Every structure is written in C-alpha cells, then in structure tokens.
Short mmCIF file of C-alpha atoms in Angstrom, two decimals:
data_model
loop_
_atom_site.label_atom_id
_atom_site.label_comp_id
_atom_site.label_asym_id
_atom_site.label_seq_id
_atom_site.Cartn_x
_atom_site.Cartn_y
_atom_site.Cartn_z
CA MET A 441 13.88 -18.82 -5.52
CA LYS A 442 14.47 -21.48 -2.51
CA THR A 443 12.55 -20.11 0.49
CA PRO A 444 14.76 -19.91 3.55
CA PHE A 445 13.19 -22.35 5.99
CA LEU A 446 14.01 -23.59 9.42
CA LYS A 447 12.80 -26.87 10.58
CA SER A 448 10.38 -27.53 13.51
CA THR A 449 9.54 -30.51 15.67
CA GLY A 450 6.14 -30.72 17.53
CA GLY A 451 5.21 -27.15 16.75
CA VAL A 452 8.41 -25.81 18.53
CA LEU A 453 11.28 -24.30 16.28
CA ALA A 454 14.10 -26.58 17.03
CA GLY A 455 17.28 -24.95 18.79
CA ALA A 456 15.69 -21.34 18.39
CA GLY A 457 17.29 -20.36 21.77
CA LEU A 458 20.68 -21.73 20.83
CA LEU A 459 20.64 -20.11 17.42
CA ALA A 460 19.54 -16.67 18.89
CA LEU A 461 22.39 -17.06 21.17
CA LEU A 462 24.84 -17.73 18.80
CA SER A 463 23.70 -15.13 16.29
CA THR A 464 24.06 -12.50 18.94
CA ALA A 465 27.50 -13.60 19.94
CA LEU A 466 28.74 -14.05 16.25
CA PHE A 467 26.94 -11.04 14.49
CA SER A 468 28.47 -7.67 15.07
CA LEU A 469 25.81 -4.91 15.27
CA THR A 470 27.74 -2.53 13.12
CA PRO A 471 25.90 0.66 11.71
CA ALA A 472 25.30 1.02 8.16
CA PRO A 473 25.28 3.85 5.80
CA THR A 474 22.63 6.20 7.20
CA THR A 475 20.57 7.40 4.33
CA LEU A 476 17.22 5.87 3.34
CA SER A 477 15.05 6.91 0.41
CA ASN A 478 11.77 6.28 -1.25
CA TYR A 479 11.10 4.18 -4.21
CA GLN A 480 11.85 7.06 -6.42
CA GLY A 481 14.42 8.88 -4.61
CA THR A 482 12.02 11.75 -4.08
CA TYR A 483 12.08 11.44 -0.34
CA GLN A 484 15.07 10.66 1.96
CA CYS A 485 15.36 10.12 5.64
CA SER A 486 18.75 10.55 7.72
CA PRO A 487 18.70 8.36 10.92
CA SER A 488 21.86 8.41 12.97
CA VAL A 489 22.41 4.60 12.39
CA ILE A 490 20.73 1.61 10.54
CA TYR A 491 20.90 -1.81 11.78
CA ASP A 492 20.26 -4.95 9.84
CA PRO A 493 19.61 -7.57 12.81
CA ARG A 494 19.30 -11.23 12.01
CA SER A 495 17.52 -12.38 15.16
CA THR A 496 15.00 -11.29 17.62
CA ALA A 497 17.53 -11.10 20.49
CA GLU A 498 19.66 -8.69 18.15
CA VAL A 499 16.58 -6.50 17.96
CA GLN A 500 16.16 -6.62 21.60
CA GLN A 501 19.71 -5.62 21.99
CA ILE A 502 19.26 -2.74 19.34
CA VAL A 503 16.09 -1.58 21.22
CA LYS A 504 17.50 -1.72 24.88
CA GLN A 505 20.57 0.37 23.77
CA ALA A 506 18.28 2.97 22.07
CA ILE A 507 16.44 3.14 25.47
CA LEU A 508 19.75 3.75 27.41
CA ASP A 509 20.68 6.40 24.79
CA GLY A 510 17.31 7.98 24.75
CA GLN A 511 16.77 7.54 21.22
CA THR A 512 13.50 6.60 19.22
CA VAL A 513 13.30 3.56 16.79
CA MET A 514 11.56 2.84 13.68
CA THR A 515 11.64 -0.26 11.65
CA GLY A 516 11.59 0.11 7.61
CA ASN A 517 13.58 -0.66 4.35
CA ARG A 518 16.33 1.16 3.05
CA LYS A 519 14.20 1.60 -0.28
CA PHE A 520 10.82 2.17 1.36
CA ALA A 521 7.37 2.06 -0.61
CA SER A 522 6.15 5.37 0.68
CA GLN A 523 5.87 8.91 -0.62
CA ILE A 524 6.37 10.28 2.65
CA ASP A 525 8.39 9.66 6.09
CA ALA A 526 5.75 6.82 7.25
CA ALA A 527 8.47 3.96 7.99
CA CYS A 528 11.51 6.53 8.59
CA ALA A 529 13.18 7.25 11.97
CA ALA A 530 13.57 10.87 12.87
CA ASN A 531 16.63 12.46 11.74
CA GLY A 532 19.39 11.46 13.94
CA GLN A 533 17.55 8.42 15.63
CA VAL A 534 17.56 4.75 14.92
CA GLN A 535 16.63 2.69 12.23
CA ILE A 536 15.98 -0.91 11.82
CA THR A 537 15.73 -3.02 8.53
CA LEU A 538 14.58 -6.86 8.71
CA LYS A 539 16.19 -7.82 5.72
CA HIS A 540 18.05 -10.72 7.20
CA MET A 541 14.93 -11.67 9.13
CA ASN A 542 13.35 -13.40 6.16
CA ARG A 543 12.78 -17.13 7.06
CA ILE A 544 9.98 -19.58 7.41
CA LEU A 545 10.13 -20.49 11.17
CA HIS A 546 7.43 -23.08 11.23
CA PHE A 547 4.71 -24.80 9.02
CA ASP A 548 1.97 -26.88 9.94
CA HIS A 549 0.00 -28.19 6.87
CA ASP A 550 -2.87 -29.91 8.91
CA LYS A 551 -3.55 -26.68 10.71
CA ARG A 552 -2.81 -24.74 7.60
CA GLN A 553 -0.79 -22.35 9.31
CA VAL A 554 2.77 -20.87 8.71
CA THR A 555 5.00 -18.71 11.05
CA VAL A 556 7.39 -16.30 9.14
CA GLU A 557 9.79 -13.54 10.08
CA ALA A 558 8.36 -10.02 9.42
CA GLY A 559 11.34 -9.32 6.89
CA MET A 560 10.12 -12.20 4.34
CA ARG A 561 9.14 -11.00 0.84
CA PHE A 562 5.49 -11.95 0.25
CA ASN A 563 6.31 -13.53 -3.24
CA ASP A 564 8.78 -15.63 -1.66
CA LEU A 565 6.27 -16.95 1.01
CA ASN A 566 3.69 -17.59 -1.74
CA ASP A 567 6.48 -19.68 -3.88
CA PHE A 568 6.57 -21.80 -0.81
CA LEU A 569 2.96 -22.02 -0.19
CA ARG A 570 2.22 -22.92 -3.90
CA GLU A 571 4.40 -25.99 -3.59
CA GLN A 572 2.07 -26.93 -0.58
CA GLU A 573 -1.16 -26.30 -2.46
CA LEU A 574 -2.01 -23.60 0.13
CA GLY A 575 -2.34 -19.85 -0.19
CA ILE A 576 -3.43 -16.44 1.06
CA ASN A 577 -5.51 -14.61 -1.40
CA MET A 578 -6.35 -11.00 -2.48
CA VAL A 579 -4.37 -9.14 -0.01
CA THR A 580 -2.32 -6.88 -2.23
CA GLU A 581 -1.40 -6.40 -5.84
CA LEU A 582 2.30 -6.22 -5.76
CA GLY A 583 3.94 -9.18 -4.41
CA THR A 584 7.34 -8.05 -3.31
CA PHE A 585 6.37 -6.48 -0.15
CA THR A 586 7.75 -7.62 3.19
CA ILE A 587 5.40 -9.34 5.71
CA GLY A 588 6.12 -6.84 8.37
CA GLY A 589 5.62 -3.90 5.86
CA MET A 590 2.24 -5.30 4.97
CA LEU A 591 1.23 -5.26 8.40
CA GLY A 592 2.59 -1.71 9.22
CA SER A 593 0.56 0.06 6.49
CA GLY A 594 -2.42 -2.24 6.00
CA THR A 595 -1.76 -3.44 2.43
CA HIS A 596 -4.73 -4.77 0.84
CA GLY A 597 -6.29 -6.24 -2.26
CA SER A 598 -9.70 -6.15 -3.43
CA THR A 599 -12.58 -8.79 -2.64
CA LEU A 600 -15.82 -8.81 -0.99
CA THR A 601 -15.84 -12.49 -0.96
CA LYS A 602 -13.09 -13.35 1.22
CA PRO A 603 -13.43 -12.58 5.18
CA SER A 604 -10.85 -9.88 4.48
CA ASN A 605 -8.64 -8.21 1.76
CA MET A 606 -5.83 -7.56 4.16
CA ILE A 607 -3.00 -10.01 5.34
CA ALA A 608 -3.34 -8.35 8.78
CA ASP A 609 -6.88 -9.83 9.38
CA TYR A 610 -5.05 -13.50 8.54
CA VAL A 611 -2.75 -13.15 11.42
CA THR A 612 -3.39 -15.73 14.31
CA ALA A 613 -0.26 -14.82 16.48
CA MET A 614 2.39 -11.97 16.45
CA THR A 615 5.46 -11.69 18.13
CA LEU A 616 6.96 -8.24 18.72
CA VAL A 617 9.90 -6.59 20.77
CA ASP A 618 8.03 -3.61 22.74
CA GLY A 619 9.20 -0.37 24.14
CA GLN A 620 11.07 -2.00 27.03
CA GLY A 621 13.15 -4.58 24.87
CA LYS A 622 10.89 -7.40 25.78
CA VAL A 623 9.69 -10.05 23.61
CA ARG A 624 5.62 -10.11 23.61
CA LYS A 625 3.27 -12.43 22.10
CA LEU A 626 -0.03 -10.90 21.42
CA GLU A 627 -3.52 -12.17 21.42
CA GLY A 628 -6.98 -10.82 21.78
CA GLU A 629 -7.62 -7.40 21.39
CA LEU A 630 -4.03 -6.39 21.79
CA LEU A 631 -3.55 -8.36 18.71
CA ASN A 632 -6.32 -6.69 16.91
CA ALA A 633 -4.79 -3.24 17.75
CA ALA A 634 -1.56 -4.45 16.32
CA ARG A 635 -2.61 -6.10 13.33
CA VAL A 636 -2.16 -2.56 11.49
CA ASN A 637 0.54 -0.84 13.83
CA LEU A 638 2.41 1.91 11.86
CA GLY A 639 5.62 0.49 13.64
CA VAL A 640 4.90 2.28 16.47
CA LEU A 641 3.84 -0.43 18.99
CA GLY A 642 7.15 -2.19 18.61
CA VAL A 643 9.36 -4.07 16.33
CA VAL A 644 7.15 -7.05 14.87
CA VAL A 645 9.71 -9.94 14.34
CA ASP A 646 7.38 -12.75 13.38
CA VAL A 647 3.56 -13.76 12.71
CA THR A 648 1.61 -16.71 12.09
CA LEU A 649 -0.68 -16.38 9.07
CA GLN A 650 -3.80 -18.68 8.49
CA LEU A 651 -3.97 -20.19 5.18
CA GLU A 652 -6.55 -21.85 2.93
CA SER A 653 -6.36 -24.42 0.22
CA ALA A 654 -4.71 -23.26 -2.98
CA PHE A 655 -6.91 -22.88 -6.19
CA LYS A 656 -6.52 -21.36 -9.74
CA VAL A 657 -8.45 -18.21 -10.87
CA GLN A 658 -9.51 -17.04 -14.18
CA ALA A 659 -9.00 -13.46 -15.01
CA LYS A 660 -11.25 -11.41 -17.28
CA VAL A 661 -10.24 -7.93 -18.75
CA GLN A 662 -12.67 -5.73 -20.38
CA GLY A 663 -12.94 -2.10 -21.42
CA TYR A 664 -16.11 -0.08 -21.31
CA GLU A 665 -16.45 2.84 -23.69
CA ASP A 666 -19.46 4.61 -21.96
CA ASP A 667 -19.32 5.46 -18.20
CA ALA A 668 -23.11 6.27 -17.85
CA SER A 669 -23.78 3.60 -15.58
CA LEU A 670 -20.52 3.25 -13.93
CA THR A 671 -22.20 3.36 -10.27
CA GLU A 672 -24.38 0.47 -10.83
CA HIS A 673 -21.98 -1.64 -12.91
CA LEU A 674 -19.18 -0.94 -10.19
CA LEU A 675 -21.43 -2.43 -7.49
CA GLU A 676 -22.30 -5.35 -9.74
CA LEU A 677 -18.79 -6.23 -10.39
CA ALA A 678 -17.77 -6.01 -6.69
CA HIS A 679 -20.49 -8.04 -5.48
CA GLN A 680 -20.69 -10.78 -8.30
CA ASN A 681 -17.12 -11.62 -8.64
CA TYR A 682 -14.63 -13.13 -6.39
CA SER A 683 -12.26 -9.94 -7.10
CA ALA A 684 -12.82 -6.85 -9.16
CA ASN A 685 -10.40 -3.87 -9.91
CA VAL A 686 -11.81 -1.08 -11.94
CA ALA A 687 -10.04 1.77 -13.60
CA TRP A 688 -12.25 4.98 -14.42
CA PHE A 689 -10.81 7.42 -17.03
CA PRO A 690 -13.52 10.14 -16.56
CA GLY A 691 -11.88 12.39 -19.12
CA LEU A 692 -12.48 9.90 -21.90
CA GLY A 693 -16.03 8.59 -20.33
CA ARG A 694 -14.57 5.17 -20.28
CA TYR A 695 -13.49 2.38 -17.67
CA THR A 696 -11.93 -0.89 -17.43
CA ALA A 697 -12.37 -3.69 -15.23
CA THR A 698 -10.17 -6.78 -14.42
CA THR A 699 -12.19 -9.45 -12.47
CA TYR A 700 -11.13 -12.70 -11.10
CA ASN A 701 -13.10 -15.90 -10.19
CA PRO A 702 -11.81 -19.11 -8.71
CA VAL A 703 -11.54 -22.34 -10.79
CA SER A 704 -10.24 -25.79 -9.90
CA LEU A 705 -6.49 -26.34 -9.26
CA GLN A 706 -6.64 -28.96 -11.82
CA SER A 707 -7.76 -26.48 -14.47
CA THR A 708 -5.63 -26.03 -17.42
CA GLY A 709 -3.65 -22.72 -17.42
CA GLU A 710 -0.14 -21.42 -16.33
CA ALA A 711 -0.58 -17.64 -16.51
CA TYR A 712 0.96 -15.06 -14.45
CA ASN A 713 0.23 -11.39 -13.97
CA ALA A 714 2.36 -9.27 -16.12
CA GLN A 715 1.13 -5.78 -15.91
CA ALA A 716 4.38 -4.38 -14.71
CA ASN A 717 6.28 -5.90 -17.78
CA ILE A 718 6.26 -2.82 -19.68
CA SER A 719 9.12 -3.01 -22.20
CA ASP A 720 11.97 -0.52 -22.11
CA THR A 721 10.85 1.25 -25.23
CA GLY A 722 7.38 1.49 -23.53
CA VAL A 723 8.93 3.39 -20.56
CA TYR A 724 10.62 5.53 -22.70
CA PHE A 725 7.55 6.47 -24.57
CA PHE A 726 5.48 7.13 -21.52
CA ASN A 727 8.44 9.26 -20.14
CA LEU A 728 8.52 11.37 -23.15
CA LEU A 729 4.67 11.51 -23.21
CA PHE A 730 4.40 12.50 -19.53
CA SER A 731 6.92 14.95 -19.66
CA ALA A 732 5.60 16.79 -22.69
CA ALA A 733 2.03 16.62 -21.35
CA HIS A 734 3.29 18.75 -18.28
CA GLU A 735 5.28 21.47 -20.45
CA ILE A 736 2.86 21.83 -23.38
CA PRO A 737 -0.30 23.99 -22.58
CA GLY A 738 -3.73 22.08 -22.71
CA THR A 739 -4.74 18.86 -21.96
CA ALA A 740 -4.50 16.98 -25.21
CA LEU A 741 -1.24 14.99 -24.33
CA GLN A 742 -2.51 14.31 -20.99
CA CYS A 743 -5.64 12.71 -22.43
CA LEU A 744 -3.57 11.10 -25.00
CA ALA A 745 -1.57 9.30 -22.29
CA ALA A 746 -4.65 8.26 -20.52
CA ARG A 747 -6.03 6.76 -24.00
CA ALA A 748 -2.70 4.67 -24.17
CA ARG A 749 -3.30 3.56 -20.59
CA TYR A 750 -6.96 2.72 -21.09
CA SER A 751 -5.99 0.64 -24.21
CA LEU A 752 -3.30 -1.20 -22.14
CA ARG A 753 -5.75 -1.92 -19.17
CA SER A 754 -8.70 -2.92 -21.57
CA SER A 755 -6.97 -5.86 -22.97
CA SER A 756 -5.33 -8.83 -21.21
CA TYR A 757 -1.95 -8.18 -19.39
CA PHE A 758 -1.75 -11.93 -18.22
CA ARG A 759 0.79 -14.21 -20.08
CA ASP A 760 1.71 -17.66 -20.28
CA LEU A 761 4.49 -18.71 -17.94
CA HIS A 762 6.16 -20.82 -20.47
CA SER A 763 5.56 -18.98 -23.89
CA ASP A 764 5.37 -15.70 -22.22
CA LYS A 765 2.56 -14.75 -24.76
CA VAL A 766 -0.56 -12.85 -23.69
CA VAL A 767 -3.60 -14.72 -22.82
CA ASP A 768 -7.08 -13.84 -22.85
CA ASN A 769 -9.42 -15.27 -20.03
CA ALA A 770 -6.23 -16.41 -18.61
CA ILE A 771 -5.96 -19.14 -16.02
CA GLY A 772 -3.18 -19.73 -13.51
CA HIS A 773 -2.37 -20.16 -9.80
CA SER A 774 -4.07 -17.61 -7.71
CA ASP A 775 -1.03 -15.95 -6.30
CA GLN A 776 0.76 -15.75 -9.72
CA MET A 777 -2.47 -14.06 -11.16
CA GLN A 778 -3.36 -11.75 -8.17
CA TYR A 779 0.00 -10.66 -7.20
CA PHE A 780 2.37 -9.13 -9.83
CA THR A 781 6.08 -8.55 -9.24
CA CYS A 782 8.65 -6.23 -11.02
CA LYS A 783 11.87 -7.18 -13.09
CA SER A 784 13.62 -7.13 -9.63
CA GLU A 785 13.11 -5.96 -6.14
CA ASP A 786 14.96 -3.00 -6.82
CA SER A 787 13.42 -2.06 -10.45
CA CYS A 788 9.74 -1.40 -11.16
CA ILE A 789 7.92 0.93 -13.63
CA TRP A 790 7.43 3.46 -11.08
CA ASP A 791 11.08 3.46 -10.00
CA THR A 792 11.93 4.97 -13.53
CA LEU A 793 8.42 7.03 -14.31
CA PRO A 794 7.87 9.67 -11.66
CA ILE A 795 4.58 8.27 -10.55
CA ALA A 796 2.84 9.42 -7.02
CA LEU A 797 -0.58 8.05 -5.67
CA GLN A 798 -3.16 9.20 -3.42
CA GLU A 799 -5.56 6.67 -2.06
CA VAL A 800 -8.55 6.81 0.49
CA ALA A 801 -11.16 4.36 1.69
CA ILE A 802 -14.65 5.18 2.12
CA ASP A 803 -17.90 3.18 3.45
CA LEU A 804 -19.08 1.16 0.47
CA LYS A 805 -22.58 2.30 0.83
CA ASP A 806 -21.46 5.92 0.15
CA LEU A 807 -19.84 5.10 -3.04
CA PRO A 808 -23.00 6.14 -5.31
CA ALA A 809 -23.03 9.56 -3.65
CA TRP A 810 -19.19 9.82 -3.93
CA ILE A 811 -19.31 9.10 -7.68
CA GLU A 812 -22.16 11.68 -7.99
CA ASP A 813 -20.06 14.35 -6.28
CA ALA A 814 -16.76 13.26 -7.84
CA ARG A 815 -18.70 13.87 -11.36
CA ALA A 816 -19.61 17.19 -10.09
CA ILE A 817 -16.09 18.28 -9.61
CA LEU A 818 -14.97 16.83 -12.70
CA ASN A 819 -17.88 18.45 -14.80
CA SER A 820 -16.64 21.75 -13.43
CA ASN A 821 -12.89 20.94 -14.78
CA PRO A 822 -13.77 19.24 -18.22
CA ARG A 823 -11.14 17.31 -19.91
CA THR A 824 -9.41 16.34 -16.94
CA CYS A 825 -7.63 13.21 -17.72
CA PHE A 826 -5.88 10.66 -15.29
CA PRO A 827 -3.07 9.34 -17.37
CA LEU A 828 -1.94 6.21 -15.21
CA ASN A 829 -4.85 4.04 -13.98
CA GLY A 830 -7.59 6.70 -13.95
CA ILE A 831 -9.44 6.60 -10.62
CA TYR A 832 -9.09 3.11 -9.38
CA PHE A 833 -11.36 1.29 -7.30
CA ARG A 834 -11.03 -1.70 -5.09
CA PHE A 835 -12.93 -3.32 -2.34
CA GLY A 836 -12.89 -4.96 0.96
CA LYS A 837 -15.02 -6.28 3.84
CA ALA A 838 -15.18 -4.88 7.36
CA SER A 839 -11.86 -5.55 9.44
CA PRO A 840 -11.55 -6.33 13.25
CA SER A 841 -8.14 -4.25 13.12
CA TYR A 842 -8.21 -1.05 14.77
CA LEU A 843 -6.43 1.04 12.18
CA GLY A 844 -6.96 -0.79 8.80
CA MET A 845 -8.35 1.40 6.26
CA SER A 846 -11.50 -1.14 6.27
CA ALA A 847 -11.88 -1.23 10.22
CA GLY A 848 -15.38 -1.61 11.23
CA ARG A 849 -17.00 -1.13 7.65
CA ASP A 850 -17.44 -2.71 4.30
CA THR A 851 -15.10 -0.60 2.09
CA VAL A 852 -14.28 0.87 -1.27
CA TYR A 853 -10.54 1.96 -1.77
CA ILE A 854 -10.24 4.82 -4.26
CA GLY A 855 -6.84 5.71 -5.72
CA ILE A 856 -5.63 8.48 -7.80
CA GLU A 857 -2.19 8.13 -9.61
CA TYR A 858 -0.73 11.00 -11.43
CA ALA A 859 2.54 11.51 -13.00
CA LEU A 860 4.90 14.16 -11.60
CA ARG A 861 7.59 16.38 -13.40
CA GLN A 862 11.38 15.28 -12.79
CA GLU A 863 11.38 13.23 -9.63
CA GLY A 864 8.54 15.25 -7.99
CA ALA A 865 10.26 18.68 -8.56
CA ALA A 866 7.17 20.39 -9.74
CA ILE A 867 3.46 19.73 -9.11
CA PRO A 868 1.45 17.55 -11.78
CA LYS A 869 -1.11 19.06 -14.25
CA HIS A 870 -4.71 19.83 -12.92
CA TYR A 871 -3.41 19.05 -9.33
CA PHE A 872 -6.01 21.25 -8.06
CA VAL A 873 -8.53 18.63 -9.28
CA ASN A 874 -7.05 15.83 -7.31
CA LEU A 875 -6.85 18.09 -4.10
CA GLU A 876 -10.63 18.90 -4.52
CA LEU A 877 -11.37 15.32 -4.82
CA GLU A 878 -9.19 14.68 -1.74
CA GLN A 879 -10.78 17.32 0.59
CA MET A 880 -14.35 16.23 -0.53
CA SER A 881 -13.57 12.62 0.39
CA ILE A 882 -11.98 13.28 3.80
CA ARG A 883 -14.24 16.15 4.87
CA LYS A 884 -17.52 14.93 3.43
CA TYR A 885 -17.32 11.13 3.43
CA GLN A 886 -14.77 10.55 6.58
CA ALA A 887 -12.34 8.84 3.96
CA ARG A 888 -9.35 7.31 5.48
CA PRO A 889 -5.96 7.72 3.71
CA HIS A 890 -3.91 4.85 2.99
CA TRP A 891 -1.11 4.92 5.87
CA GLY A 892 1.96 4.92 3.18
CA LYS A 893 0.81 6.01 -0.17
CA ASN A 894 -0.28 9.70 0.37
CA SER A 895 0.93 13.20 1.13
CA VAL A 896 1.10 14.98 4.44
CA ALA A 897 -2.00 17.20 4.29
CA ILE A 898 -4.31 14.37 3.55
CA PHE A 899 -3.86 12.92 7.28
CA GLU A 900 -6.11 16.05 8.24
CA ASP A 901 -7.95 14.82 11.41
CA VAL A 902 -7.41 11.14 10.70
CA ALA A 903 -8.04 10.10 14.57
CA SER A 904 -11.61 10.91 14.09
CA LYS A 905 -12.02 8.57 11.20
CA TYR A 906 -11.04 5.39 13.52
CA PRO A 907 -13.67 4.39 16.19
CA LYS A 908 -11.03 2.41 17.83
CA TRP A 909 -8.28 5.19 17.71
CA GLN A 910 -8.54 5.42 21.67
CA GLY A 911 -8.06 1.68 21.93
CA PHE A 912 -4.82 1.97 19.74
CA LEU A 913 -3.39 4.62 21.92
CA LYS A 914 -4.26 2.45 25.08
CA ALA A 915 -2.44 -0.44 23.31
CA LYS A 916 0.49 1.68 22.53
CA GLN A 917 0.84 2.83 26.23
CA GLU A 918 0.97 -0.74 27.12
CA LEU A 919 3.43 -1.80 24.87
CA ASP A 920 5.59 1.30 24.33
CA PRO A 921 4.94 3.49 27.62
CA ASN A 922 7.96 5.74 26.93
CA ASN A 923 7.28 6.18 23.32
CA VAL A 924 10.56 4.74 21.95
CA PHE A 925 8.78 3.77 18.84
CA THR A 926 7.77 7.22 17.05
CA ASN A 927 8.68 9.28 14.24
CA PRO A 928 7.29 12.66 12.56
CA PHE A 929 4.80 10.71 10.45
CA TRP A 930 3.17 9.38 13.82
CA GLU A 931 3.52 12.44 15.57
CA ARG A 932 1.60 14.46 13.03
CA ALA A 933 -1.06 11.61 12.73
CA ALA A 934 -1.52 11.56 16.48
CA GLY A 935 -1.89 15.16 16.75
CA ILE A 936 1.36 15.75 18.75
CA GLU A 937 2.54 17.98 16.02
CA PRO A 938 -0.27 19.84 14.47
CA LEU A 939 -0.57 20.04 10.77
CA SER A 940 -0.99 23.78 11.02
CA ASN A 941 2.84 23.74 11.67
CA GLN A 942 3.23 22.76 7.82
CA LEU A 943 1.58 25.84 6.81
CA THR A 944 4.65 27.48 4.99
CA ASN A 945 5.24 29.02 1.54
CA GLY A 946 4.68 26.78 -1.12
CA CYS A 947 3.43 23.94 1.12
CA ALA A 948 0.36 23.18 -0.90
CA THR A 949 2.25 22.41 -3.84
CA ARG A 950 4.48 20.06 -1.97
CA GLY A 951 1.42 18.41 -0.61
CA ASP A 952 2.17 19.30 2.97
CA CYS A 953 -0.84 21.34 3.39
CA TYR A 954 -4.28 22.43 2.17
CA CYS A 955 -3.83 26.14 1.23
CA LYS A 956 -5.37 29.06 3.28
CA THR A 957 -3.64 31.79 1.52
CA ASP A 958 -1.83 32.46 -1.66
CA GLU A 959 1.64 32.28 -0.39
CA HIS A 960 0.73 28.56 0.65
CA CYS A 961 0.54 28.13 -3.29
CA GLY A 962 3.69 29.39 -4.69
CA GLU A 963 4.60 31.79 -7.37
CA GLY A 964 1.46 32.56 -10.09
CA LEU A 965 -1.06 30.37 -8.17
CA SER A 966 -3.99 31.55 -5.85
CA CYS A 967 -5.72 29.85 -3.15
CA VAL A 968 -9.41 29.42 -4.01
CA ALA A 969 -12.50 27.46 -3.16
CA GLY A 970 -13.01 24.20 -5.02
CA ALA A 971 -15.24 24.45 -8.20
CA ALA A 972 -18.17 22.13 -7.02
CA TYR A 973 -17.02 21.26 -3.34
CA ASP A 974 -16.53 24.93 -2.13
CA SER A 975 -15.27 23.69 1.37
CA ALA A 976 -12.15 22.61 -0.53
CA ARG A 977 -9.33 24.84 -0.87
CA VAL A 978 -7.08 24.46 -3.88
CA CYS A 979 -4.31 26.24 -5.64
CA ARG A 980 -4.93 27.42 -9.31
#
C-alpha cells in the first residue's frame, strides 16, 4: 500500500495552513450513522453524531461546536478494539474518528524522526519506514492499530532490551486540540502525562516519533512439555532474548515460547508473522470445538482445544513472503516478524470466534510469587484449561508515562484469553477461576488492568495503582478544564461514578462487578470465596 505523504521543506510542512483552510471550506462536517460497535459486535455505543474530520482545523470546529452545545467529545474508531466503552462517547454525545487523518506529515532521515497524523495505521507507517531502513520495534503484536489508538490505551509489545515496549514512549512531540478548542503542542511533563491519555486530555491530531536503524530478527518457536521450572525459565527467556512471548497452558502442564533476536539487515530471509492466518476450515473447527466445550459437561473438550492451540503455538507460525511456506527459525524484517496483520482491517480471527481477553500488569520482581499464588488457585481447580493462548506473558521496562501499564516499574504483562458462548451471551466455562486470578492480581499485587482489553469490574480502585495519577488529573485540568473529553469509562476509572453502582442482578456474569451476593451471579450460581485466594468473591 502506498503511504499517504505530504512533502515538507526545512522541517515545516509546506502549505499546511492553506491546506487546512481549504479543507475546512470544502469539506462538510456532515454527521454519519450514529452507532459504533466493538470488534465482535458484542458492545455498542450510541453517540448523537459521529464526525470524520480531515484536518486539525475541522477537529477544532467540532470541539468548539460541542462546547457551545454543552456536549462531551470522545475519539475512537467505528469498529473499536475494546471489550467495553473505553473509546466511546457517552450516549447522545459527540464521537470523532480520525480515519481520514492518516498521513505522514514530515520525515527527517538524519534525525530519524517522523511526524504522522493520529489516524494512521501502524502497518502503513511500517511499510514506509522499512523502505527508509528505519523502524520502531516491539511496541505491539498486531500491526493494524491506529497510532492514536495505541497512545490512547498504552498498546505494548514485549522487550526488556529496548528502552520501552510502548510506542507512547517514543513520542518526542504531540499536537492535540484541547478542551477549549485550542491547538496545543505538548512537551516536558505535560507530554509524559499525555503519552497514554485515554482520550480524555483532548483530540491527539499528530505525533512525532523517534525511530531507530532497521534490522532483521530471527524468531524461534518452541514448546515445553513440563512446566515445573516455568518461573525460572520465564525470567531467563525475558532477560536473555531481545523479546519473548510465553503462553502457559497450566491444565496441560506445558508452555510455549516465541523469542526474537536481532540479526543483520543483510541476513538472508524474507519471512513474516502469520499467526492470524488461520484457514476457514481451521476457524470452523475451532468454532465447533469452543461451542461444544461450553455445552458438554466436564473439561475434556476445553482441554482438547488447549492441546490444539498448544500444538499450533509450539511450532513455527512464520511464513516466507514469496512461497508462503512455513519457515523454522525464520528471519525477516523486524516489523514484518514482530507485528502480524489480519486478512483485512475488518476481518481477523477474533471477529469470527467469540474471544475475550483480560490483561493485567504487575511488577516484574513479583512474578515468582504471582506464579506460586496462581498455581495454588489452579491446583484448587484441577483440569482448568485455557483454550486460546493459555496464560500469556510479555515484558517491558519502566515507562516515564503517567498512565502506561509499566509506568515507573519494570513489568510483566499477564493475559488470560477465553472463549465466550455466542457473541458473549453467556459466561465462559470456569470463569470463576479467571475471576479469582484477577482479584488476586489486582488486590494482592496491585496489578494494573489494560485500559482497553478488560471488563468493567477489573478497574476496581485503579487510581491507587498509579503514583502519578494526581499528576494526570492536574494535566487534565490544564488541558480540559471544563471536562469536555469524558465518557462513562473515564468516569468509572476516575471514581466519578462509583463501581458500586454496577451492583445489579447478574452483574458478575457480565463482568460488570465482583459479586457480593448471590443475586449478582444469576440463576443457579452462588457468590462464594475463592478456592485459594479467599479475599476473592466468585460465582460458582
């Protein structure tokens, strides 16, 4: 794909002011259809209007009109990559998408910097950078996110070698439209506050990113059929490789590891990450298996699905770009190896299969104790199998951002994916084990939940997990004194709307609360203490 690009001269975008004026004059800000949905259609939002501006001037126009109308504003895609309403405007309010603001504004090869509009897709930027022999490494796994979305939620990859595993930390300059409709250039601590911004500081319209010289990586995929020494090996893998992703299947007593290490740009190999390239037959098989696993008593089918996923993850899922054959110990350009894509921007495996994900981040030094506690929970619930990617570990160094999941501490990210029944209409099997693991993590280990890939309940007391939370609120007061940029998600996270308001019949099975009484669990379930972590309350 040819990357949209505006030429620049002397570091200043040529004709930017004229383009903005012409764009505002010629482009009518006509409201679009007013429903957004998440990637699976399991969560919908209903703003009063959705705008698709093409310039910073148009963003200003939208924000100023919203202020006059007494409305709030949020930025997010029509098909958003979240399980809840993190990027949704409140019902009846104003939604902005940046799908038309997807250009490279300025590129400086000598300084190794690029300025891009926030609506640009990361894979499009990587296509451009690869041609320049430059890159941004290990800051996600999926390459199709927008730059603005990655900053809004703190999207991350896995590395303890790089200064950071978040694209947010490679931002050297940021431009946003603030809560008064003014264009602001952020720097210093205000920039650190806005690196991971949840969309509540303003509309980020463009950012400048620090790049590095490109290289290739070699990937090794391996399965381990005994998890007795998992803790020691996890830390070994994380510290001794450029990058490591580990999937633990505790119900099977096994785990897999994908590791990456740099090689010369001249090395032979043109491979790419094909982990999402599952055939239609494969999707059909897993759909049948996941559905049957829910409906048939016992855990045998759940564990069969886990074995199938272990098998897929324990052998190479990298393919040669030219022959499309699977390659062991594959070598390829770092971006094409690190960041996988889907069949299209609107079609990926999780759009077809009903998959949900909870992810938290804990201090890296707490990982051994966390695994010990997790084993106690799992041993109390034998034959609990996680049929997608097991319990998934990634790693990152301490971030200067205020609200990045790795803010201020070296971090291990822990993800638990699970299969839902038809489009999330019913809870997954052994969901009570997930809930016990979650509550153990957030209460005992001060785990920070991912800002997008989670349920409502897991954000319990989230402000206390971030030492610079008050600094973020101060930045919000400066940039958005009238609270124009807000939504229900932010109001829950900030404690403006207490999570106790979510305590309604069946809320625990929807992920909206942790149960306190049986009525929160739904018919046939009781609210009981966790099997090993008795401070947890789960529905069984």
